[in-house]
PDB file of C-alpha atoms and ligand atoms in Angstrom:
ATOM      1  CA  MET A 982      19.352 -18.859  11.505  1.00  0.00           C
ATOM      2  CA  THR A 983      16.815 -20.431   9.476  1.00  0.00           C
ATOM      3  CA  ARG A 984      14.890 -17.952   6.914  1.00  0.00           C
ATOM      4  CA  GLU A 985      11.745 -18.357   9.286  1.00  0.00           C
ATOM      5  CA  GLU A 986      13.982 -17.064  12.290  1.00  0.00           C
ATOM      6  CA  GLU A 987      15.409 -14.172  10.259  1.00  0.00           C
ATOM      7  CA  ILE A 988      11.958 -13.076   9.254  1.00  0.00           C
ATOM      8  CA  ALA A 989      10.684 -13.381  12.891  1.00  0.00           C
ATOM      9  CA  ALA A 990      13.463 -11.038  13.968  1.00  0.00           C
ATOM     10  CA  GLY A 991      12.812  -8.491  11.419  1.00  0.00           C
ATOM     11  CA  LEU A 992       9.048  -8.818  12.286  1.00  0.00           C
ATOM     12  CA  ALA A 993       9.474  -8.374  15.837  1.00  0.00           C
ATOM     13  CA  ALA A 994      12.068  -5.273  15.101  1.00  0.00           C
ATOM     14  CA  VAL A 995       9.700  -3.605  12.794  1.00  0.00           C
ATOM     15  CA  ARG A 996       6.492  -4.346  15.316  1.00  0.00           C
ATOM     16  CA  ALA A 997       8.490  -2.590  18.226  1.00  0.00           C
ATOM     17  CA  ARG A 998       9.104   0.501  15.962  1.00  0.00           C
ATOM     18  CA  ILE A 999       5.467   0.767  15.218  1.00  0.00           C
ATOM     19  CA  ASP A1000       4.572   0.549  18.869  1.00  0.00           C
ATOM     20  CA  ALA A1001       7.256   3.072  19.951  1.00  0.00           C
ATOM     21  CA  ALA A1002       6.136   5.411  17.205  1.00  0.00           C
ATOM     22  CA  CYS A1003       2.692   5.252  18.402  1.00  0.00           C
ATOM     23  CA  ALA A1004       3.533   5.835  21.838  1.00  0.00           C
ATOM     24  CA  ALA A1005       5.755   8.792  20.703  1.00  0.00           C
ATOM     25  CA  ALA A1006       2.714  10.490  19.059  1.00  0.00           C
ATOM     26  CA  GLY A1007       0.303   9.732  21.588  1.00  0.00           C
ATOM     27  CA  ARG A1008      -1.662   7.298  19.734  1.00  0.00           C
ATOM     28  CA  GLU A1009      -3.083   4.149  20.631  1.00  0.00           C
ATOM     29  CA  ARG A1010      -0.920   0.863  20.511  1.00  0.00           C
ATOM     30  CA  GLY A1011      -2.652  -1.470  17.665  1.00  0.00           C
ATOM     31  CA  SER A1012      -4.152   1.838  15.461  1.00  0.00           C
ATOM     32  CA  VAL A1013      -1.642   1.268  12.777  1.00  0.00           C
ATOM     33  CA  SER A1014      -1.534  -2.050  10.882  1.00  0.00           C
ATOM     34  CA  LEU A1015       1.282  -3.382   9.055  1.00  0.00           C
ATOM     35  CA  THR A1016       1.343  -4.587   5.501  1.00  0.00           C
ATOM     36  CA  VAL A1017       4.545  -6.396   4.650  1.00  0.00           C
ATOM     37  CA  VAL A1018       5.618  -5.640   1.019  1.00  0.00           C
ATOM     38  CA  THR A1019       7.132  -9.386  -0.444  1.00  0.00           C
ATOM     39  CA  LYS A1020       7.990  -7.953  -4.305  1.00  0.00           C
ATOM     40  CA  THR A1021      10.957  -9.628  -5.330  1.00  0.00           C
ATOM     41  CA  PHE A1022      10.894 -12.117  -2.570  1.00  0.00           C
ATOM     42  CA  PRO A1023       9.626 -15.702  -2.982  1.00  0.00           C
ATOM     43  CA  ALA A1024       6.049 -16.928  -2.524  1.00  0.00           C
ATOM     44  CA  SER A1025       7.765 -19.124   0.486  1.00  0.00           C
ATOM     45  CA  ASP A1026       8.463 -15.966   2.462  1.00  0.00           C
ATOM     46  CA  ALA A1027       4.635 -14.901   2.278  1.00  0.00           C
ATOM     47  CA  ALA A1028       3.676 -18.272   3.712  1.00  0.00           C
ATOM     48  CA  ILE A1029       6.178 -17.854   6.424  1.00  0.00           C
ATOM     49  CA  LEU A1030       4.902 -14.111   7.225  1.00  0.00           C
ATOM     50  CA  ALA A1031       1.483 -15.795   7.267  1.00  0.00           C
ATOM     51  CA  GLY A1032       2.519 -18.479   9.611  1.00  0.00           C
ATOM     52  CA  LEU A1033       4.060 -15.616  11.391  1.00  0.00           C
ATOM     53  CA  GLY A1034       0.656 -13.743  12.082  1.00  0.00           C
ATOM     54  CA  VAL A1035       0.925 -11.230   8.911  1.00  0.00           C
ATOM     55  CA  ARG A1036      -1.853 -10.677   7.297  1.00  0.00           C
ATOM     56  CA  GLU A1037      -1.634  -7.866   4.901  1.00  0.00           C
ATOM     57  CA  ILE A1038       0.814  -8.467   1.757  1.00  0.00           C
ATOM     58  CA  ALA A1039       1.668  -5.919  -0.697  1.00  0.00           C
ATOM     59  CA  GLU A1040       3.091  -6.773  -4.507  1.00  0.00           C
ATOM     60  CA  ASN A1041       3.900  -3.860  -7.106  1.00  0.00           C
ATOM     61  CA  ARG A1042       3.926  -5.993 -10.319  1.00  0.00           C
ATOM     62  CA  ASP A1043       0.492  -8.230 -11.396  1.00  0.00           C
ATOM     63  CA  GLN A1044       2.182 -10.924 -12.727  1.00  0.00           C
ATOM     64  CA  GLU A1045       4.513 -11.698 -10.027  1.00  0.00           C
ATOM     65  CA  ALA A1046       1.784 -11.116  -7.572  1.00  0.00           C
ATOM     66  CA  ARG A1047      -0.644 -13.367  -9.273  1.00  0.00           C
ATOM     67  CA  ALA A1048       2.097 -16.126  -9.463  1.00  0.00           C
ATOM     68  CA  LYS A1049       2.560 -15.708  -5.322  1.00  0.00           C
ATOM     69  CA  HIS A1050      -1.429 -15.173  -4.609  1.00  0.00           C
ATOM     70  CA  ALA A1051      -1.972 -18.593  -6.438  1.00  0.00           C
ATOM     71  CA  ALA A1052       0.990 -20.155  -4.508  1.00  0.00           C
ATOM     72  CA  CYS A1053      -0.507 -19.076  -1.074  1.00  0.00           C
ATOM     73  CA  ALA A1054      -3.916 -20.035  -1.814  1.00  0.00           C
ATOM     74  CA  GLY A1055      -5.595 -21.206   1.404  1.00  0.00           C
ATOM     75  CA  LEU A1056      -3.453 -18.652   3.709  1.00  0.00           C
ATOM     76  CA  PRO A1057      -5.352 -16.561   5.244  1.00  0.00           C
ATOM     77  CA  LEU A1058      -3.858 -13.312   3.551  1.00  0.00           C
ATOM     78  CA  ARG A1059      -5.241 -10.009   2.057  1.00  0.00           C
ATOM     79  CA  TRP A1060      -3.272  -8.914  -1.231  1.00  0.00           C
ATOM     80  CA  HIS A1061      -2.354  -5.288  -1.551  1.00  0.00           C
ATOM     81  CA  MET A1062      -1.415  -3.691  -5.165  1.00  0.00           C
ATOM     82  CA  ILE A1063       0.883  -0.965  -4.685  1.00  0.00           C
ATOM     83  CA  GLY A1064       2.692  -0.552  -8.228  1.00  0.00           C
ATOM     84  CA  GLN A1065       1.805   1.669 -11.263  1.00  0.00           C
ATOM     85  CA  LEU A1066      -0.904  -0.072 -12.867  1.00  0.00           C
ATOM     86  CA  GLN A1067      -2.212   0.016 -16.731  1.00  0.00           C
ATOM     87  CA  ARG A1068      -5.930   0.304 -17.283  1.00  0.00           C
ATOM     88  CA  ASN A1069      -5.119  -3.111 -19.328  1.00  0.00           C
ATOM     89  CA  LYS A1070      -4.128  -4.986 -16.305  1.00  0.00           C
ATOM     90  CA  ALA A1071      -7.105  -3.792 -14.286  1.00  0.00           C
ATOM     91  CA  SER A1072      -9.262  -7.261 -15.113  1.00  0.00           C
ATOM     92  CA  HIS A1073      -6.097  -9.422 -13.837  1.00  0.00           C
ATOM     93  CA  VAL A1074      -5.491  -7.228 -10.729  1.00  0.00           C
ATOM     94  CA  ALA A1075      -9.246  -7.581 -10.005  1.00  0.00           C
ATOM     95  CA  SER A1076      -8.617 -11.359  -9.555  1.00  0.00           C
ATOM     96  CA  TRP A1077      -6.277 -11.456  -6.845  1.00  0.00           C
ATOM     97  CA  ALA A1078      -5.980  -7.865  -5.036  1.00  0.00           C
ATOM     98  CA  ASP A1079      -8.394  -7.312  -2.031  1.00  0.00           C
ATOM     99  CA  VAL A1080      -7.155  -3.714  -2.012  1.00  0.00           C
ATOM    100  CA  VAL A1081      -5.960  -1.631  -4.874  1.00  0.00           C
ATOM    101  CA  GLU A1082      -3.519   1.224  -3.256  1.00  0.00           C
ATOM    102  CA  SER A1083      -2.225   2.930  -6.570  1.00  0.00           C
ATOM    103  CA  VAL A1084      -5.483   4.587  -8.383  1.00  0.00           C
ATOM    104  CA  ASP A1085      -4.267   7.742  -9.472  1.00  0.00           C
ATOM    105  CA  ARG A1086      -6.194   8.444 -12.761  1.00  0.00           C
ATOM    106  CA  GLN A1087      -9.805   8.522 -13.793  1.00  0.00           C
ATOM    107  CA  PRO A1088      -9.669   6.071 -16.665  1.00  0.00           C
ATOM    108  CA  LEU A1089      -8.096   3.404 -14.125  1.00  0.00           C
ATOM    109  CA  VAL A1090     -11.274   3.993 -11.855  1.00  0.00           C
ATOM    110  CA  GLY A1091     -13.589   2.996 -14.650  1.00  0.00           C
ATOM    111  CA  ALA A1092     -11.435  -0.081 -15.469  1.00  0.00           C
ATOM    112  CA  LEU A1093     -10.928  -1.135 -12.030  1.00  0.00           C
ATOM    113  CA  SER A1094     -14.720  -0.636 -11.551  1.00  0.00           C
ATOM    114  CA  ARG A1095     -15.585  -2.885 -14.589  1.00  0.00           C
ATOM    115  CA  ALA A1096     -13.021  -5.719 -13.707  1.00  0.00           C
ATOM    116  CA  ALA A1097     -14.453  -5.653 -10.019  1.00  0.00           C
ATOM    117  CA  VAL A1098     -17.979  -5.926 -11.104  1.00  0.00           C
ATOM    118  CA  SER A1099     -17.338  -8.695 -13.754  1.00  0.00           C
ATOM    119  CA  ALA A1100     -15.174 -10.835 -11.124  1.00  0.00           C
ATOM    120  CA  GLY A1101     -18.083 -10.350  -8.725  1.00  0.00           C
ATOM    121  CA  ARG A1102     -15.578  -8.862  -6.268  1.00  0.00           C
ATOM    122  CA  THR A1103     -15.382  -5.636  -4.089  1.00  0.00           C
ATOM    123  CA  LEU A1104     -12.329  -3.756  -4.387  1.00  0.00           C
ATOM    124  CA  THR A1105     -10.913  -1.245  -1.649  1.00  0.00           C
ATOM    125  CA  CYS A1106      -9.392   1.513  -3.206  1.00  0.00           C
ATOM    126  CA  LEU A1107      -6.709   4.054  -1.956  1.00  0.00           C
ATOM    127  CA  VAL A1108      -6.082   6.780  -4.185  1.00  0.00           C
ATOM    128  CA  GLN A1109      -2.210   7.664  -4.232  1.00  0.00           C
ATOM    129  CA  VAL A1110      -1.121  10.937  -4.026  1.00  0.00           C
ATOM    130  CA  SER A1111       2.023  12.314  -5.336  1.00  0.00           C
ATOM    131  CA  LEU A1112       3.777  14.572  -2.907  1.00  0.00           C
ATOM    132  CA  ASP A1113       6.644  15.613  -5.032  1.00  0.00           C
ATOM    133  CA  GLY A1114       4.846  17.507  -7.674  1.00  0.00           C
ATOM    134  CA  ARG A1115       5.300  14.964 -10.495  1.00  0.00           C
ATOM    135  CA  THR A1116       3.053  11.936 -11.871  1.00  0.00           C
ATOM    136  CA  ASP A1117       5.249   9.974 -14.037  1.00  0.00           C
ATOM    137  CA  ARG A1118       6.191   7.305 -10.989  1.00  0.00           C
ATOM    138  CA  GLY A1119       2.669   7.173 -10.139  1.00  0.00           C
ATOM    139  CA  GLY A1120       0.338   9.279  -7.778  1.00  0.00           C
ATOM    140  CA  ALA A1121      -2.279  11.936  -8.824  1.00  0.00           C
ATOM    141  CA  LEU A1122      -1.338  15.550  -7.964  1.00  0.00           C
ATOM    142  CA  PRO A1123      -2.890  16.940  -4.857  1.00  0.00           C
ATOM    143  CA  VAL A1124      -5.320  19.228  -6.833  1.00  0.00           C
ATOM    144  CA  ASP A1125      -6.585  16.197  -8.825  1.00  0.00           C
ATOM    145  CA  VAL A1126      -7.311  14.108  -5.415  1.00  0.00           C
ATOM    146  CA  PRO A1127     -10.598  15.159  -4.490  1.00  0.00           C
ATOM    147  CA  ALA A1128     -12.453  14.583  -7.611  1.00  0.00           C
ATOM    148  CA  LEU A1129     -10.606  11.165  -8.003  1.00  0.00           C
ATOM    149  CA  CYS A1130     -11.895  10.159  -4.551  1.00  0.00           C
ATOM    150  CA  ASP A1131     -15.352  11.212  -5.552  1.00  0.00           C
ATOM    151  CA  ALA A1132     -15.282   9.132  -8.325  1.00  0.00           C
ATOM    152  CA  VAL A1133     -13.903   5.851  -6.845  1.00  0.00           C
ATOM    153  CA  SER A1134     -16.576   6.322  -4.374  1.00  0.00           C
ATOM    154  CA  ALA A1135     -19.377   6.272  -6.645  1.00  0.00           C
ATOM    155  CA  ALA A1136     -18.060   3.603  -9.003  1.00  0.00           C
ATOM    156  CA  PRO A1137     -19.656   0.091  -8.721  1.00  0.00           C
ATOM    157  CA  GLY A1138     -17.489  -2.750  -7.400  1.00  0.00           C
ATOM    158  CA  LEU A1139     -15.078  -0.503  -5.698  1.00  0.00           C
ATOM    159  CA  THR A1140     -15.029   1.019  -1.999  1.00  0.00           C
ATOM    160  CA  LEU A1141     -12.949   4.219  -1.354  1.00  0.00           C
ATOM    161  CA  GLY A1142     -10.610   3.413   1.871  1.00  0.00           C
ATOM    162  CA  GLY A1143      -8.556   6.226   1.672  1.00  0.00           C
ATOM    163  CA  LEU A1144      -5.204   7.553   0.467  1.00  0.00           C
ATOM    164  CA  MET A1145      -1.831   6.291   0.075  1.00  0.00           C
ATOM    165  CA  ALA A1146       1.523   8.122  -0.561  1.00  0.00           C
ATOM    166  CA  VAL A1147       5.662   7.681  -0.757  1.00  0.00           C
ATOM    167  CA  ALA A1148       7.546  10.153   0.508  1.00  0.00           C
ATOM    168  CA  PRO A1149       9.808  12.022  -1.989  1.00  0.00           C
ATOM    169  CA  TYR A1150      13.117  10.884  -2.066  1.00  0.00           C
ATOM    170  CA  PRO A1151      15.304  12.599  -1.549  1.00  0.00           C
ATOM    171  CA  GLY A1152      13.521  14.970   0.540  1.00  0.00           C
ATOM    172  CA  ASP A1153      12.158  15.650   3.986  1.00  0.00           C
ATOM    173  CA  PRO A1154       9.255  12.830   4.840  1.00  0.00           C
ATOM    174  CA  GLY A1155       7.947  14.637   7.782  1.00  0.00           C
ATOM    175  CA  GLU A1156       7.269  18.082   5.770  1.00  0.00           C
ATOM    176  CA  ALA A1157       5.807  15.878   2.898  1.00  0.00           C
ATOM    177  CA  PHE A1158       3.643  13.718   5.396  1.00  0.00           C
ATOM    178  CA  ALA A1159       2.349  16.972   6.984  1.00  0.00           C
ATOM    179  CA  ARG A1160       1.218  17.953   3.782  1.00  0.00           C
ATOM    180  CA  LEU A1161      -0.820  14.346   3.250  1.00  0.00           C
ATOM    181  CA  ALA A1162      -2.515  14.779   6.551  1.00  0.00           C
ATOM    182  CA  ARG A1163      -3.800  18.172   5.422  1.00  0.00           C
ATOM    183  CA  LEU A1164      -5.029  16.580   2.346  1.00  0.00           C
ATOM    184  CA  ARG A1165      -6.374  13.695   4.031  1.00  0.00           C
ATOM    185  CA  ALA A1166      -8.654  15.888   6.608  1.00  0.00           C
ATOM    186  CA  HIS A1167      -9.803  17.393   3.484  1.00  0.00           C
ATOM    187  CA  VAL A1168     -10.998  14.139   1.781  1.00  0.00           C
ATOM    188  CA  LEU A1169     -12.471  12.828   5.129  1.00  0.00           C
ATOM    189  CA  ALA A1170     -14.592  15.809   5.511  1.00  0.00           C
ATOM    190  CA  ASP A1171     -16.313  14.650   2.094  1.00  0.00           C
ATOM    191  CA  HIS A1172     -15.918  10.951   2.760  1.00  0.00           C
ATOM    192  CA  PRO A1173     -15.708  10.172   6.408  1.00  0.00           C
ATOM    193  CA  ALA A1174     -15.413   6.509   5.892  1.00  0.00           C
ATOM    194  CA  ALA A1175     -12.259   6.883   4.006  1.00  0.00           C
ATOM    195  CA  THR A1176     -10.190   6.650   7.066  1.00  0.00           C
ATOM    196  CA  ILE A1177      -7.114   4.505   5.479  1.00  0.00           C
ATOM    197  CA  LEU A1178      -3.873   6.610   5.107  1.00  0.00           C
ATOM    198  CA  SER A1179      -1.337   4.343   3.796  1.00  0.00           C
ATOM    199  CA  ALA A1180       2.234   5.735   4.299  1.00  0.00           C
ATOM    200  CA  GLY A1181       5.557   4.850   5.732  1.00  0.00           C
ATOM    201  CA  MET A1182       8.263   2.457   4.797  1.00  0.00           C
ATOM    202  CA  SER A1183      11.292   0.804   6.297  1.00  0.00           C
ATOM    203  CA  GLY A1184      13.071   4.114   6.188  1.00  0.00           C
ATOM    204  CA  ASP A1185      10.253   6.509   7.237  1.00  0.00           C
ATOM    205  CA  LEU A1186       7.618   4.754   9.392  1.00  0.00           C
ATOM    206  CA  GLU A1187       8.100   6.645  12.416  1.00  0.00           C
ATOM    207  CA  GLU A1188       7.227  10.306  10.592  1.00  0.00           C
ATOM    208  CA  ALA A1189       4.426   8.264   8.736  1.00  0.00           C
ATOM    209  CA  ILE A1190       2.760   7.413  11.977  1.00  0.00           C
ATOM    210  CA  ALA A1191       3.493  10.785  13.648  1.00  0.00           C
ATOM    211  CA  HIS A1192       1.322  12.247  10.924  1.00  0.00           C
ATOM    212  CA  GLY A1193      -1.522   9.828  11.198  1.00  0.00           C
ATOM    213  CA  ALA A1194      -0.496   6.824   8.849  1.00  0.00           C
ATOM    214  CA  THR A1195      -3.151   3.918   9.977  1.00  0.00           C
ATOM    215  CA  GLN A1196      -1.163   1.535   7.583  1.00  0.00           C
ATOM    216  CA  VAL A1197       2.430   1.163   7.133  1.00  0.00           C
ATOM    217  CA  ARG A1198       4.022  -0.680   4.253  1.00  0.00           C
ATOM    218  CA  VAL A1199       7.374  -2.314   4.912  1.00  0.00           C
ATOM    219  CA  GLY A1200       9.711  -4.370   2.890  1.00  0.00           C
ATOM    220  CA  GLY A1201      13.427  -4.330   3.535  1.00  0.00           C
ATOM    221  CA  ALA A1202      13.396  -3.752   7.116  1.00  0.00           C
ATOM    222  CA  ILE A1203      11.615  -7.077   7.325  1.00  0.00           C
ATOM    223  CA  LEU A1204      12.604  -9.383   4.417  1.00  0.00           C
ATOM    224  CA  GLY A1205      16.191  -7.976   3.910  1.00  0.00           C
ATOM    225  CA  SER A1206      17.667  -5.964   0.977  1.00  0.00           C
ATOM    226  CA  ARG A1207      16.061  -6.453  -2.297  1.00  0.00           C
ATOM    227  CA  PRO A1208      18.248  -6.717  -5.674  1.00  0.00           C
ATOM    228  CA  PRO A1209      18.354  -3.410  -7.097  1.00  0.00           C
ATOM    229  CA  VAL A1210      15.896  -2.593  -9.508  1.00  0.00           C
ATOM    230  CA  THR A1211      16.689  -2.861 -13.255  1.00  0.00           C
TER     231      THR A1211
HETATM  232  C1  PLP B2322       8.899  -1.308  -2.357  1.00  0.00           C
HETATM  233  C2  PLP B2322       7.810  -0.519  -1.621  1.00  0.00           C
HETATM  234  C3  PLP B2322       7.556  -0.439  -0.302  1.00  0.00           C
HETATM  235  C4  PLP B2322       8.415  -0.917   0.866  1.00  0.00           C
HETATM  236  O1  PLP B2322      10.008  -0.078   0.721  1.00  0.00           O
HETATM  237  P1  PLP B2322      10.668  -0.448   1.922  1.00  0.00           P
HETATM  238  O2  PLP B2322      12.130   0.261   1.755  1.00  0.00           O
HETATM  239  O3  PLP B2322      11.607  -2.022   1.513  1.00  0.00           O
HETATM  240  O4  PLP B2322      10.349  -1.073   3.062  1.00  0.00           O
HETATM  241  C5  PLP B2322       6.583   0.517  -0.007  1.00  0.00           C
HETATM  242  N1  PLP B2322       5.635   1.220  -0.847  1.00  0.00           N
HETATM  243  C6  PLP B2322       5.801   0.885  -1.788  1.00  0.00           C
HETATM  244  C7  PLP B2322       5.001   1.648  -2.632  1.00  0.00           C
HETATM  245  C8  PLP B2322       6.823   0.282  -2.434  1.00  0.00           C
HETATM  246  O5  PLP B2322       7.091  -0.150  -3.796  1.00  0.00           O
END
């Protein structure tokens, strides 16, 4: 099998899972978009994905993402930042990202806003919610999320898209995504346009779709296993 055939097979399987999960949840087919996570995989895989109709690509490290973004110039891709982000990387990230899914602290909001304005760009931001009561691996505590959403929505150069979360591991993703769905309803009452809910990965996209995810972020199930993080 060529790499393209391999990726096409993974993509077809994941698209079938998304369709089945939408049907099981009584949701319209096409109501969930797929973002493919290319971290650790080469830019050539992102180019293959573009050729197979993928439009949303996610990366979790600024330097790696910048290189792939440059290598894929001209392809019709939108780039998502999904990794923990330091304030001093905001201006770099604003140069390649269309969507920043990992906004989790007030100082980052100011830094991204200044970076977006000076780059003449508008960044869609998702506030990342921690579902395990900790903040060391990224994500804001649910109690802090409404104020962060207010800050993003008031910041020049930023648009509040909605929320993002990763299910705790180990743990019950269904229970965690149910909590996320309640928080999202609360945020939507104040910010009706913030309709994005980015949740669900290779192992738990069905549970996320059952709880209202509008975007899933899938890496391994499409591209194969990644080398372990060191
Ligand atoms: C790596 C990553 C994913 C994709 O995970 P897979 O299990 O490979 O599908 C999704 N979201 C975030 C935030 C990630 O870091």
